XYZ file of C-alpha atoms in Angstrom:
418
model
C 80.390 140.076 85.106
C 79.825 137.594 82.280
C 83.185 138.479 80.741
C 84.883 138.009 84.132
C 83.366 134.538 84.518
C 84.462 133.568 81.008
C 87.987 134.848 81.715
C 88.183 132.886 84.951
C 86.957 129.730 83.229
C 89.506 130.183 80.445
C 92.287 130.782 82.972
C 91.359 127.747 85.040
C 91.136 125.575 81.910
C 94.548 126.825 80.796
C 96.078 126.070 84.188
C 94.501 122.627 84.181
C 95.842 121.854 80.704
C 99.323 122.923 81.774
C 99.192 120.562 84.767
C 97.683 117.652 82.818
C 100.118 115.015 81.548
C 99.815 111.601 79.955
C 102.079 108.591 80.065
C 102.980 109.187 76.405
C 104.027 112.776 77.094
C 106.027 111.699 80.167
C 107.984 109.203 78.092
C 108.709 111.738 75.354
C 109.839 114.317 77.924
C 111.989 111.704 79.690
C 113.737 110.812 76.428
C 114.390 114.484 75.636
C 115.684 115.151 79.132
C 117.798 112.000 79.584
C 121.551 112.762 79.165
C 122.130 109.830 76.792
C 120.127 111.609 74.041
C 122.959 114.156 73.755
C 125.274 111.389 72.606
C 123.212 110.889 69.431
C 123.964 114.436 68.294
C 127.648 113.985 69.115
C 127.788 110.751 67.126
C 126.186 112.416 64.102
C 128.490 115.427 64.369
C 131.503 113.119 64.567
C 130.337 111.256 61.460
C 129.871 114.500 59.515
C 133.344 115.656 60.540
C 134.928 112.317 59.600
C 133.182 112.291 56.213
C 134.596 115.741 55.495
C 138.036 114.317 56.223
C 137.380 111.356 53.908
C 136.248 113.671 51.098
C 139.572 115.471 51.311
C 141.205 112.373 49.826
C 139.935 113.635 46.462
C 141.924 116.843 46.862
C 145.424 117.080 45.306
C 148.166 116.020 47.697
C 151.068 118.462 47.729
C 154.405 117.943 49.401
C 157.466 120.203 49.509
C 161.015 118.924 49.953
C 164.174 120.931 50.422
C 167.534 119.195 50.526
C 171.187 120.278 50.491
C 174.174 117.910 50.540
C 177.970 117.858 50.398
C 179.460 114.765 48.786
C 182.914 113.299 49.290
C 183.186 112.775 45.557
C 181.262 113.506 42.360
C 181.004 112.438 38.768
C 183.877 113.438 36.474
C 184.050 112.981 32.729
C 187.292 113.670 30.865
C 187.762 113.327 27.135
C 189.586 115.320 24.490
C 187.802 118.644 24.224
C 185.225 117.650 26.846
C 185.655 117.862 30.617
C 182.799 117.664 33.081
C 183.275 117.765 36.841
C 180.026 117.656 38.835
C 179.977 119.804 41.945
C 180.118 118.119 45.342
C 177.637 120.575 46.829
C 174.109 119.799 45.632
C 170.696 121.232 46.524
C 167.099 120.611 45.533
C 163.825 122.364 46.307
C 160.928 120.291 44.950
C 157.131 120.449 44.943
C 155.281 117.160 44.336
C 151.618 116.858 43.369
C 149.508 113.687 43.341
C 145.862 113.728 42.252
C 143.689 110.586 42.530
C 141.804 109.818 39.340
C 140.378 106.383 40.190
C 140.375 104.689 43.612
C 138.151 101.681 42.917
C 135.301 103.194 44.958
C 137.331 103.266 48.186
C 136.430 106.811 49.242
C 132.750 106.209 48.488
C 132.717 103.072 50.633
C 134.611 104.842 53.432
C 131.834 107.443 53.543
C 129.179 104.715 53.635
C 130.970 102.855 56.425
C 131.252 106.054 58.455
C 127.541 106.848 58.056
C 126.458 103.309 58.931
C 128.826 103.145 61.887
C 127.263 106.333 63.296
C 123.759 104.969 62.582
C 124.657 101.723 64.333
C 125.867 103.556 67.446
C 122.766 105.761 67.433
C 120.536 102.670 67.285
C 122.419 101.203 70.255
C 121.587 104.383 72.158
C 117.958 104.119 71.043
C 117.809 100.606 72.497
C 119.086 101.962 75.826
C 116.711 104.934 75.695
C 113.809 102.562 75.023
C 114.384 101.084 78.474
C 113.236 104.441 79.870
C 109.666 103.479 78.961
C 109.564 100.748 81.598
C 111.118 102.981 84.276
C 108.743 105.885 83.602
C 105.793 103.497 83.297
C 106.499 102.017 86.718
C 106.826 105.448 88.346
C 103.661 106.685 86.625
C 101.659 103.577 87.613
C 102.940 103.675 91.204
C 101.828 107.302 91.501
C 98.335 106.370 90.324
C 98.234 103.435 92.752
C 99.508 105.584 95.607
C 96.883 108.241 94.896
C 94.091 105.657 94.924
C 95.431 104.225 98.173
C 95.403 107.683 99.792
C 91.911 108.343 98.416
C 90.649 105.046 99.891
C 92.322 105.790 103.228
C 90.657 109.210 103.365
C 87.247 107.668 102.624
C 87.914 105.077 105.310
C 88.980 107.772 107.776
C 85.928 109.951 107.075
C 83.638 106.976 107.559
C 85.276 106.259 110.906
C 84.871 109.899 111.956
C 81.184 109.814 111.043
C 80.619 106.595 112.971
C 82.657 107.944 115.878
C 80.233 110.883 116.137
C 77.255 108.510 116.200
C 78.858 106.172 118.783
C 79.900 109.148 120.935
C 76.304 110.351 121.058
C 75.151 106.817 121.809
C 77.745 106.579 124.591
C 76.435 109.754 126.215
C 72.983 108.240 126.197
C 74.330 105.120 127.839
C 73.602 102.930 124.841
C 77.208 102.183 123.868
C 80.367 101.233 125.702
C 83.357 103.544 125.988
C 85.545 100.780 124.511
C 83.534 101.004 121.275
C 84.336 104.699 120.999
C 87.996 104.177 121.877
C 88.280 101.405 119.285
C 87.083 103.816 116.577
C 89.493 106.489 117.842
C 92.391 104.016 117.758
C 91.458 102.970 114.217
C 91.339 106.641 113.199
C 94.871 107.211 114.565
C 96.135 104.089 112.800
C 94.591 105.300 109.542
C 96.245 108.700 110.033
C 99.602 106.933 110.389
C 98.985 105.040 107.169
C 98.110 108.308 105.433
C 101.340 109.969 106.575
C 103.399 107.056 105.273
C 101.458 106.907 101.985
C 101.853 110.664 101.405
C 105.615 110.473 102.021
C 105.913 107.602 99.541
C 103.861 109.555 96.999
C 106.083 112.624 97.424
C 109.165 110.510 96.663
C 107.455 109.153 93.532
C 106.568 112.691 92.429
C 110.179 113.787 92.785
C 111.515 110.767 90.899
C 109.119 111.236 87.966
C 109.821 114.971 87.992
C 113.538 114.283 87.533
C 112.863 112.167 84.447
C 110.435 114.581 82.774
C 112.173 117.779 83.980
C 108.857 119.108 85.230
C 107.202 119.599 88.602
C 104.812 116.763 89.412
C 102.605 117.063 92.489
C 99.053 116.628 93.768
C 97.843 119.327 91.361
C 99.128 117.404 88.338
C 96.378 115.569 86.487
C 97.653 112.154 85.339
C 95.718 110.461 82.565
C 94.933 106.772 83.021
C 95.236 106.095 79.284
C 97.935 103.513 78.437
C 100.605 104.150 75.827
C 98.969 103.924 72.430
C 95.491 104.144 74.077
C 94.572 100.617 72.904
C 96.378 97.470 71.803
C 98.642 98.104 68.832
C 98.708 96.140 65.566
C 100.849 93.165 64.606
C 103.914 95.036 63.346
C 107.010 94.977 65.551
C 108.753 98.362 65.552
C 111.248 97.900 68.361
C 114.590 99.769 68.029
C 116.358 96.402 68.272
C 114.971 95.524 64.830
C 116.567 98.628 63.328
C 119.795 97.780 65.130
C 119.901 94.311 63.542
C 119.412 95.925 60.117
C 122.152 98.503 60.600
C 124.522 95.823 61.901
C 124.090 93.786 58.699
C 124.379 96.881 56.518
C 127.591 97.849 58.319
C 129.063 94.374 57.781
C 128.225 94.588 54.085
C 129.737 98.081 53.769
C 132.967 97.037 55.507
C 133.218 94.008 53.230
C 132.861 96.191 50.134
C 135.426 98.619 51.546
C 137.926 95.788 51.946
C 137.205 94.704 48.375
C 138.178 98.138 47.076
C 141.730 97.477 48.255
C 141.988 94.850 45.494
C 141.283 97.381 42.736
C 144.129 99.257 40.999
C 144.507 102.924 41.854
C 145.170 105.513 39.157
C 146.551 108.972 39.888
C 148.023 111.955 38.125
C 151.406 113.136 39.402
C 153.636 116.125 38.746
C 157.001 117.004 40.266
C 158.621 120.413 39.903
C 161.997 121.353 41.367
C 164.765 123.937 41.390
C 168.332 122.931 42.088
C 171.353 121.097 40.786
C 171.823 118.632 39.438
C 168.586 117.799 37.702
C 167.560 114.987 35.422
C 170.317 116.042 33.038
C 173.360 115.513 35.259
C 175.606 116.997 32.584
C 173.970 120.391 33.097
C 175.647 121.776 36.227
C 173.726 125.054 36.432
C 170.984 125.584 39.036
C 167.667 125.526 37.173
C 163.990 124.557 37.142
C 163.067 121.087 35.963
C 160.096 118.771 36.343
C 158.109 115.725 35.387
C 154.389 114.869 34.946
C 152.536 111.675 34.178
C 149.975 109.059 35.165
C 150.660 106.430 37.815
C 148.931 103.061 38.338
C 149.307 101.163 41.605
C 147.918 97.683 42.173
C 148.609 95.723 45.322
C 147.953 92.262 43.946
C 148.553 90.531 47.286
C 145.221 91.920 48.578
C 143.451 89.408 46.321
C 144.695 86.550 48.474
C 142.460 87.313 51.473
C 139.240 88.255 49.684
C 137.653 84.795 49.901
C 138.472 84.505 53.593
C 137.061 87.971 54.209
C 133.859 87.024 52.382
C 133.425 83.906 54.540
C 134.012 85.934 57.707
C 131.345 88.466 56.741
C 128.879 85.672 55.929
C 129.436 84.085 59.363
C 129.001 87.420 61.183
C 125.855 88.125 59.170
C 124.392 84.743 60.180
C 125.214 85.527 63.814
C 123.167 88.725 63.550
C 120.306 86.688 62.027
C 120.463 84.262 64.951
C 120.395 87.133 67.457
C 117.366 88.574 65.673
C 115.646 85.178 65.702
C 116.282 84.793 69.445
C 114.930 88.293 70.073
C 111.761 87.630 68.067
C 111.216 84.252 69.762
C 111.488 85.749 73.252
C 109.317 88.679 72.232
C 106.539 86.426 70.936
C 106.631 84.476 74.196
C 106.381 87.730 76.155
C 103.458 88.960 74.053
C 101.534 85.721 74.632
C 101.930 86.102 78.399
C 101.017 89.797 78.277
C 97.891 89.106 76.195
C 96.761 86.522 78.744
C 97.393 89.043 81.537
C 95.291 91.706 79.790
C 92.361 89.334 79.237
C 92.578 88.154 82.840
C 92.531 91.704 84.227
C 89.511 92.608 82.084
C 87.592 89.666 83.568
C 88.731 90.528 87.090
C 87.574 94.152 86.742
C 84.091 92.978 85.739
C 84.019 90.819 88.873
C 85.313 93.760 90.952
C 82.173 95.709 90.123
C 79.977 92.925 91.499
C 82.129 92.486 94.615
C 82.109 96.228 95.330
C 78.332 96.409 95.040
C 77.902 93.543 97.493
C 80.530 94.937 99.900
C 78.783 98.308 99.873
C 75.455 96.688 100.741
C 77.037 94.624 103.527
C 78.754 97.695 105.008
C 75.533 99.697 104.824
C 73.741 96.949 106.739
C 76.585 96.789 109.272
C 76.405 100.572 109.792
C 72.698 100.296 110.630
C 73.392 97.383 112.991
C 76.166 99.371 114.711
C 73.828 102.313 115.250
C 71.222 99.920 116.712
C 73.835 98.290 118.917
C 73.302 94.827 117.458
C 76.977 94.415 116.416
C 80.264 95.568 117.915
C 82.547 98.248 116.554
C 85.025 95.529 115.591
C 82.402 93.805 113.482
C 81.628 97.062 111.712
C 85.319 97.866 111.081
C 85.775 94.455 109.494
C 83.032 95.223 106.949
C 84.323 98.770 106.431
C 87.810 97.408 105.769
C 86.385 94.888 103.327
C 84.576 97.624 101.374
C 87.665 99.838 101.321
C 89.748 96.929 100.067
C 87.168 96.185 97.362
C 87.304 99.814 96.200
C 91.102 99.762 96.220
C 91.261 96.395 94.456
C 89.108 97.681 91.597
C 91.337 100.743 91.138
C 94.475 98.628 91.403
C 93.197 96.244 88.744
C 92.261 99.159 86.439
C 95.726 100.674 86.800
C 97.327 97.272 86.292
C 95.300 96.879 83.101
C 96.621 100.233 81.908
C 100.100 99.060 82.829
C 99.606 95.716 81.063
C 98.410 97.373 77.832
C 101.370 99.750 78.033
C 103.782 96.839 78.481
C 102.217 95.030 75.513
C 102.482 98.073 73.246
C 105.992 98.769 74.495
C 107.035 95.203 73.737
C 105.802 95.545 70.150
C 107.305 98.988 69.692
C 106.192 102.597 69.876
C 106.800 104.624 66.733
C 106.458 108.091 68.223
C 108.923 107.565 71.065
């Protein structure tokens, strides 16, 4: 029997843990499930594939040429004891090889540009994915608020049912009016309507959050009321936008260095081998193998003309990124100031809520006694009951809003584990 109880407790605890989720876990699941995350892998795969193509520039370049021609005339040399008449039908089959020895760092910079370009696009996606936090946070908070609203409505309804039983008994004894009983019954029906509407709204919220996290969310799901990061985070700003500004500047610098490599001379090893006639020795008219090998230097000097202009352009674009970063940080600081004030305000309000709720409970308790004694009307009692229910709901709303405010503050500063 003892083992059975332990097994049941373990099973129930396991089920509970499976149905328990936090706002942090919801956000992580939403990011994993959101289609945009797939684009990051595709961007990285594309970069790897492009870098492989860039690396192939170090491989020898081979080209094969086959040519046959028929000329209208050819070279003829006539001298005493020496006559040479070149054939009019010529052919050549050649294989050319070119191997880069020095490229001025061009291939290296091409790889760096490709990597940074992929990183830049990934960071843009991370900025978009970061917006999921606000969407999931709103759904999560609305579910908590909707649950508290339903809970308050059920308490309100049960209180009405209890008082309806007392008034019904009083009516039978001739101590209460039928209108008092009917007023409670009407209020019960109205509350039931509100419950139906609230439950439908909650179901829609469950389905929406379930789509984001790719998991069933319902009344059996335990939602933690802990904000993201549990408490207020430190002073460091770790938003993905900050990484994006860095990668943008790094990409500008890499592209500038890549353009500079065009101004360096390029050195390569070449070799040409061919079979045909005529070859380099046009006096030899026999088909034969011949070839050439050597070192080639190419230097496009005209690329030097635009280097200064390119440098100025990069400097301007870099300053533009700095300005965008400065604007972002300015707006963020302003947002954090407002959010800090909101958090402090909600903490003070919650302390006041406790005092209000205590007083509302005492007033309602007194009103319930007066209703049973017939010294006040049902309407008077319902007013006090409504006030207590609203006080209960207000306290829960303010607690959830505090959770939401702390989450917004931490989200504004940046969440490392998202």
